[in-house]
Short mmCIF file of N, CA and C in Angstrom, two decimals:
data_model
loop_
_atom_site.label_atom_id
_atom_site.label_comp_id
_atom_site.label_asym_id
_atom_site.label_seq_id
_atom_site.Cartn_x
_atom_site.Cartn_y
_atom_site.Cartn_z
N UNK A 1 27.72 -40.93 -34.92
CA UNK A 1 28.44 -39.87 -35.59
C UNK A 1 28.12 -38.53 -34.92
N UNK A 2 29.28 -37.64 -34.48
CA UNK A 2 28.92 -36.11 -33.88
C UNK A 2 28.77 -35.17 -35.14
N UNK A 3 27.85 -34.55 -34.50
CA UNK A 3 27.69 -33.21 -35.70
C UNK A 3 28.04 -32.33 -35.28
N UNK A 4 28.40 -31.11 -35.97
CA UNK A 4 29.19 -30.13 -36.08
C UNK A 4 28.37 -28.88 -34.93
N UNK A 5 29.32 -28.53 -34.43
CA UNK A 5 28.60 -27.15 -33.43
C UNK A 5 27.64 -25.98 -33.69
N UNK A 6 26.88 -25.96 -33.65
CA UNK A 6 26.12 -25.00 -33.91
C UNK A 6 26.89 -23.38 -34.56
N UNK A 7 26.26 -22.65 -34.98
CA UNK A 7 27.00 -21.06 -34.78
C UNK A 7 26.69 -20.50 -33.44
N UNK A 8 25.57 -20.58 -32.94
CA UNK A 8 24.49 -20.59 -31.62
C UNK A 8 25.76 -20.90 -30.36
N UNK A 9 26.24 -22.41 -30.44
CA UNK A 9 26.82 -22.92 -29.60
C UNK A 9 28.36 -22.52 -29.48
N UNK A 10 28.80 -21.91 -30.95
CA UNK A 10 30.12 -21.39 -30.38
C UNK A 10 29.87 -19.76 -30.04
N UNK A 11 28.86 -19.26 -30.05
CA UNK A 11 29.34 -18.34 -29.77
C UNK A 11 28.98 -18.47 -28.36
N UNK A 12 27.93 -19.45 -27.81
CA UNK A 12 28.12 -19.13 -26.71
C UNK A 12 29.45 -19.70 -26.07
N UNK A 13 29.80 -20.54 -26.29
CA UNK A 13 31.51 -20.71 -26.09
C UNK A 13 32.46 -19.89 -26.03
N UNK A 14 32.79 -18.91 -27.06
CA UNK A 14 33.20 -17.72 -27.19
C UNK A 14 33.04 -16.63 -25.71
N UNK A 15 31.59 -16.79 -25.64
CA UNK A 15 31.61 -15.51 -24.23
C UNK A 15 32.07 -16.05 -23.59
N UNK A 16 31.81 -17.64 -22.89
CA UNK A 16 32.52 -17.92 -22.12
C UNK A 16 33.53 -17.99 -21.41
N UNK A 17 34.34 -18.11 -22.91
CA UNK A 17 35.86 -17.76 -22.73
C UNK A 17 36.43 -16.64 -22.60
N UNK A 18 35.80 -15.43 -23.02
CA UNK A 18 36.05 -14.47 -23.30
C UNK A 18 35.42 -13.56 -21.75
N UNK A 19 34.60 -14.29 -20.97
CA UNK A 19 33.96 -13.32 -19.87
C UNK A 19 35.05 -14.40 -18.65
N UNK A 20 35.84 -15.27 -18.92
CA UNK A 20 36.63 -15.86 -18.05
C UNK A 20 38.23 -14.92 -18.34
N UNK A 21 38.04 -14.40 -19.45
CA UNK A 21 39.73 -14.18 -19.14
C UNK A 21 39.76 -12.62 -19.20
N UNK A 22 38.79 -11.69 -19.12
CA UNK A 22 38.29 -10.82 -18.85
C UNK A 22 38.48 -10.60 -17.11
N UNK A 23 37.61 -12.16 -16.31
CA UNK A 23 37.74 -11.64 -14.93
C UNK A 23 39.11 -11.77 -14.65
N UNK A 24 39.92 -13.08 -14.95
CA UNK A 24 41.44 -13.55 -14.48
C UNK A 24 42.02 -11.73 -15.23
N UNK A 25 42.23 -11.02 -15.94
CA UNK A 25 42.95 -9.93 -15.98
C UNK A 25 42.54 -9.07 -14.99
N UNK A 26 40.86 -8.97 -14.90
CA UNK A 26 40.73 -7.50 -13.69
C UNK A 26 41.42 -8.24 -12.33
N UNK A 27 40.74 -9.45 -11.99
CA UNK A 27 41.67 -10.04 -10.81
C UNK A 27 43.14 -9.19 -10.46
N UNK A 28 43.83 -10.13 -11.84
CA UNK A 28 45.36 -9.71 -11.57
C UNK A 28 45.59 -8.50 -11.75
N UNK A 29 45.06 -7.24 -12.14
CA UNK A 29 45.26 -5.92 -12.12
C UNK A 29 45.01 -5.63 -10.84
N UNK A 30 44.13 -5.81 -10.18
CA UNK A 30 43.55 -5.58 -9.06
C UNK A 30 44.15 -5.79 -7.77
N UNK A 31 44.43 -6.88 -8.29
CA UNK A 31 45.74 -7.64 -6.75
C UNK A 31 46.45 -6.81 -6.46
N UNK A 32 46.84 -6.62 -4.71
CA UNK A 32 47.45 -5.67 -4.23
C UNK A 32 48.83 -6.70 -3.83
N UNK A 33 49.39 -6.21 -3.29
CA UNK A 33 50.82 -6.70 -3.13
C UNK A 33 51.09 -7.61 -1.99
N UNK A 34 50.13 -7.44 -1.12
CA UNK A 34 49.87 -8.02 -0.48
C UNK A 34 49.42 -7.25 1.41
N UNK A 35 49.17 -8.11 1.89
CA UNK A 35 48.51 -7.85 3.29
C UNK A 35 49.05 -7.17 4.06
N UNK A 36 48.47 -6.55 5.44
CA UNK A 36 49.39 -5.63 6.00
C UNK A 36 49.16 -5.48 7.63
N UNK A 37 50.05 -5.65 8.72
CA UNK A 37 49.25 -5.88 9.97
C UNK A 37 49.57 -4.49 10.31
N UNK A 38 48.57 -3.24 10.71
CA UNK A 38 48.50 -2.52 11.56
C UNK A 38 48.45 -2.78 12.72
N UNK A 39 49.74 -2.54 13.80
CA UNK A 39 49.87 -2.54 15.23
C UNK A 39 49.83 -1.01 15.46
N UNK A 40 48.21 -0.60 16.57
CA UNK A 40 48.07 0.28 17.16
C UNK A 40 48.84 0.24 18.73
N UNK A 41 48.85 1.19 19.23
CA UNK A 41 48.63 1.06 20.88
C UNK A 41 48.23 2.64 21.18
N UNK A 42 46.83 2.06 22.02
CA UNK A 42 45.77 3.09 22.67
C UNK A 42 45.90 4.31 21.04
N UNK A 43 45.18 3.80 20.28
CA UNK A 43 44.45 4.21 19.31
C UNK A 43 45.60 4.82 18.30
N UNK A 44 47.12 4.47 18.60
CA UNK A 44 47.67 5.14 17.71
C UNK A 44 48.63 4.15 16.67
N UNK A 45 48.48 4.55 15.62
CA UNK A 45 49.57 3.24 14.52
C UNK A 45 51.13 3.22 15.11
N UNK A 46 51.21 2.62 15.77
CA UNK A 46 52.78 2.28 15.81
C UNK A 46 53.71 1.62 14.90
N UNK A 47 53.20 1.04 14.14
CA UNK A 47 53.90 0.26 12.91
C UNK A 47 52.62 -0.53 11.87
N UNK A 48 53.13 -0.92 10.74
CA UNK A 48 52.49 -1.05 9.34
C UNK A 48 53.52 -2.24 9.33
N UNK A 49 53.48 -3.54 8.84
CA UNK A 49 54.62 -4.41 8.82
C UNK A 49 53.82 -4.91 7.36
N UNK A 50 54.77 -5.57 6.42
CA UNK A 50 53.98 -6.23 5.45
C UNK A 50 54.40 -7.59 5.54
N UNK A 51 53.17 -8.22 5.35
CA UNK A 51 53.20 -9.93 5.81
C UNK A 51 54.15 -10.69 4.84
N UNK A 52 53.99 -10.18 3.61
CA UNK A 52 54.77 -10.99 2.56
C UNK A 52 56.42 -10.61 2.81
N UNK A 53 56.78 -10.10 4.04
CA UNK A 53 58.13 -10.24 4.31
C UNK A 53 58.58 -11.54 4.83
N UNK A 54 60.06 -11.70 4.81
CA UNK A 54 61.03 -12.59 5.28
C UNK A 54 60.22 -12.87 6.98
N UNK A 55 60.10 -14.69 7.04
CA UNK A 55 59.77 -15.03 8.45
C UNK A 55 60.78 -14.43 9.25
N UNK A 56 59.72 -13.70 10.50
CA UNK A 56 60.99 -13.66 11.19
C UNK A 56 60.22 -13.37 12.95
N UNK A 57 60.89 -12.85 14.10
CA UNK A 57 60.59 -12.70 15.37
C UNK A 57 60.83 -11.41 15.94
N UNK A 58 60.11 -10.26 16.49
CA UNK A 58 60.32 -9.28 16.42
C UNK A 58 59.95 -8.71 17.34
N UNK A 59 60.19 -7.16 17.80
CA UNK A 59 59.36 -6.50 18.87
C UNK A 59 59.38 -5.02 18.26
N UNK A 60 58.51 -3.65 19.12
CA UNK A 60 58.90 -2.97 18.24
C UNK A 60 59.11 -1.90 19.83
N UNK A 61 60.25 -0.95 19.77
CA UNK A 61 60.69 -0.04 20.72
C UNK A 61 59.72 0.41 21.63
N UNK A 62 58.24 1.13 20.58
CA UNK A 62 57.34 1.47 21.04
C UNK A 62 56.46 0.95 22.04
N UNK A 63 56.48 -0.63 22.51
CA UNK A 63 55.93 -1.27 22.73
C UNK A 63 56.82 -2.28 23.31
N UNK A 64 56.70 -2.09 24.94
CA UNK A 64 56.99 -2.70 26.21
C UNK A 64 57.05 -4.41 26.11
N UNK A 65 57.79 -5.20 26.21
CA UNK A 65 57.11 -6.72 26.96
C UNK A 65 56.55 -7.43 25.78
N UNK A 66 56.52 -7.05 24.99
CA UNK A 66 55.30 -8.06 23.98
C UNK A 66 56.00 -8.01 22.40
N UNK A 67 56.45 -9.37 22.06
CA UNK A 67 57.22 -10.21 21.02
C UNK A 67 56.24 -10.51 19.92
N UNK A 68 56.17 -10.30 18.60
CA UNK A 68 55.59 -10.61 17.69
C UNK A 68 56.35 -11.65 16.55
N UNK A 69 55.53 -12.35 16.11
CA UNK A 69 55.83 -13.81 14.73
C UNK A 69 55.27 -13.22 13.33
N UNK A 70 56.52 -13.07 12.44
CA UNK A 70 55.70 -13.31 11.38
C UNK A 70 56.00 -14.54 10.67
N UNK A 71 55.28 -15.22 10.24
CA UNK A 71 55.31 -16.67 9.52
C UNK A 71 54.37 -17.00 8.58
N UNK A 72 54.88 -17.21 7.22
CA UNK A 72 53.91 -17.90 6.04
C UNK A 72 52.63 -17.33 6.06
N UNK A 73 53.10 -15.77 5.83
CA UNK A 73 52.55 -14.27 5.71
C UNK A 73 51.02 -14.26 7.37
N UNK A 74 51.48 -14.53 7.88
CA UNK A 74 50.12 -14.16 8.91
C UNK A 74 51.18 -13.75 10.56
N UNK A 75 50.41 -13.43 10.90
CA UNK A 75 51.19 -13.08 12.05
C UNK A 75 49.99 -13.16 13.60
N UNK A 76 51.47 -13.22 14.88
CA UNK A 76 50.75 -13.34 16.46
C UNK A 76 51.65 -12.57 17.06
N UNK A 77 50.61 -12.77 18.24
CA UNK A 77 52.07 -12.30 19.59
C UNK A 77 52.29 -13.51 20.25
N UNK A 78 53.95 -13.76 20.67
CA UNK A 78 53.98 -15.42 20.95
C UNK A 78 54.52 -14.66 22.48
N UNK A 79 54.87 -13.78 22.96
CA UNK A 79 54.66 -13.38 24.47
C UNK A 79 54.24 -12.17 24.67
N UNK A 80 53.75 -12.00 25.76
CA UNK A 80 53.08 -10.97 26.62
C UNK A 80 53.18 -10.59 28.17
N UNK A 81 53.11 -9.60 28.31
CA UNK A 81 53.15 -9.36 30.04
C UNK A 81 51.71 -9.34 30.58
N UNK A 82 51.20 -9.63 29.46
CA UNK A 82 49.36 -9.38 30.30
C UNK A 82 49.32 -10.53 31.37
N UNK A 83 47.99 -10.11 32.06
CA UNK A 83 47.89 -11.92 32.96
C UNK A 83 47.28 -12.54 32.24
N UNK A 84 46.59 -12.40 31.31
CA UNK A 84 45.47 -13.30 30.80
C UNK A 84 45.66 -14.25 29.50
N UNK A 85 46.47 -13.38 28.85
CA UNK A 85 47.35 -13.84 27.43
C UNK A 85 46.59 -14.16 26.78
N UNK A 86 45.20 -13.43 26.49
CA UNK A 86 44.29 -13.93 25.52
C UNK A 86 44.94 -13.40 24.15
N UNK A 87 45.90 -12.61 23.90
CA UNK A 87 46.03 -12.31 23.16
C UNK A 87 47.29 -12.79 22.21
N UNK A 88 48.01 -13.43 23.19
CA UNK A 88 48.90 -14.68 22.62
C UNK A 88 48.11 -16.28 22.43
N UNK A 89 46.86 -16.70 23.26
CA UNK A 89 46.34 -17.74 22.56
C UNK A 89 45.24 -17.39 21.30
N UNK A 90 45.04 -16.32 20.76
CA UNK A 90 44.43 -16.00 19.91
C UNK A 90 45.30 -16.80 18.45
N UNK A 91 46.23 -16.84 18.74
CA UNK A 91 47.27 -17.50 17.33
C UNK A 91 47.51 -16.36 16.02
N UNK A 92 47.74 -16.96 15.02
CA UNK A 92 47.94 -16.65 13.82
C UNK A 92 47.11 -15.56 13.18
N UNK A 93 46.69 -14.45 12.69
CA UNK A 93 45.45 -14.06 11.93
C UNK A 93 46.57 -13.70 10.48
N UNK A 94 45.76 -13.70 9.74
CA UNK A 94 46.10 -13.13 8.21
C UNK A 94 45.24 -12.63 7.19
N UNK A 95 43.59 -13.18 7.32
CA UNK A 95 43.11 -12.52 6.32
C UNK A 95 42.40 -10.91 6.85
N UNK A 96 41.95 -10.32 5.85
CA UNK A 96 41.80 -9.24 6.33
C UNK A 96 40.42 -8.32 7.04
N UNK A 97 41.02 -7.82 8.15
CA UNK A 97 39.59 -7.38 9.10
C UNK A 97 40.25 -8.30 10.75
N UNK A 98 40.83 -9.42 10.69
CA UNK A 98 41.13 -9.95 11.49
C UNK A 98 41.51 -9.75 12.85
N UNK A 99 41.53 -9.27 13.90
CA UNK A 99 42.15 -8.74 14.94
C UNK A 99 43.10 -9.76 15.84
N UNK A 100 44.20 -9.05 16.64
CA UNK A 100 44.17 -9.62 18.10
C UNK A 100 44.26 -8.33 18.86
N UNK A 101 43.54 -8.74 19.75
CA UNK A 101 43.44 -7.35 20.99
C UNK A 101 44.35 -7.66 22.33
N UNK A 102 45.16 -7.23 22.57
CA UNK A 102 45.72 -7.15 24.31
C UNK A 102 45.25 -5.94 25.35
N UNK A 103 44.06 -6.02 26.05
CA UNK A 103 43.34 -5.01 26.28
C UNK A 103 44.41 -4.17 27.59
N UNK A 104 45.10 -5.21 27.95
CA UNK A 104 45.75 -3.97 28.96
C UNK A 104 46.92 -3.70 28.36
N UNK A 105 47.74 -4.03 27.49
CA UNK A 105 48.41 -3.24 27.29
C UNK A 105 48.21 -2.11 25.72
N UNK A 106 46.51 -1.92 25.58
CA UNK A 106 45.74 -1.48 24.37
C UNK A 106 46.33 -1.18 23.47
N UNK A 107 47.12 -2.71 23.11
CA UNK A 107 47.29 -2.95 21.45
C UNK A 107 46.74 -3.57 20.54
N UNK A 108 46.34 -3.63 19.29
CA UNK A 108 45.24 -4.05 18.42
C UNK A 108 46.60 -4.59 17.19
N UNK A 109 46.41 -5.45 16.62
CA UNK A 109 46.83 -6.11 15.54
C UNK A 109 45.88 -6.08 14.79
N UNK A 110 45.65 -5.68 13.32
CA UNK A 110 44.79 -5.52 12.43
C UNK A 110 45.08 -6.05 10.85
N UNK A 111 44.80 -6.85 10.42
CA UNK A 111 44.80 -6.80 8.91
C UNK A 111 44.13 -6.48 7.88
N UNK A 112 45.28 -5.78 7.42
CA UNK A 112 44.66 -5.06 6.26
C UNK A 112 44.89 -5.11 5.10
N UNK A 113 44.19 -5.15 3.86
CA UNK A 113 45.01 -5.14 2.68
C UNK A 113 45.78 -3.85 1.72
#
């Protein structure tokens, strides 16, 4: 036969529940809209793109020779004029802090939130 819950035991039940749906609201207040790739070249922002846009294939005026992906919010460069193309096998980045660098043609891909 079970016996009945303590007062002890629901209340610690109570915080429980109550310090869980406490964090799930600051969470979701908190959440930003989402991610954001800063493309510099030689130290200056050339564009802000937001990841949670429509997939798509792109370049930007500012910036010679070199094709960018966005896909299932993360983004690359899928060509380059560099010789080395470290910066097209670098792939995908999305979370944030992430880089790709193309050192000669000193552009930086950055994510940010």
């Amino acid at each position: 036969m079970q016996s009945k819950p303590s007062i002890r035991e629901l209340i610690i039940i109570a915080a429980i529940i109550l310090s869980a749906v406490t964090v799930f609201i600051i969470s979701t207040a908190l959440k930003s809209d989402g991610k954001t790739a800063v493309i510099s070249v030689d130290g200056r922002v050339s564009a802000e793109i937001n990841l949670n846009a429509e997939d798509r294939i792109f370049s930007l005026d500012s910036i010679e020779n070199i094709t960018f992906e966005i896909k299932d919010n993360r983004i690359r460069i899928i060509s380059s004029d560099c010789p080395d193309k470290i910066c097209k096998k670098t792939g995908f980045i999305s979370d944030c802090g992430e880089t790709i660098v193309c050192m000669p043609n000193k552009i930086i891909v950055e994510i940010k939130d």
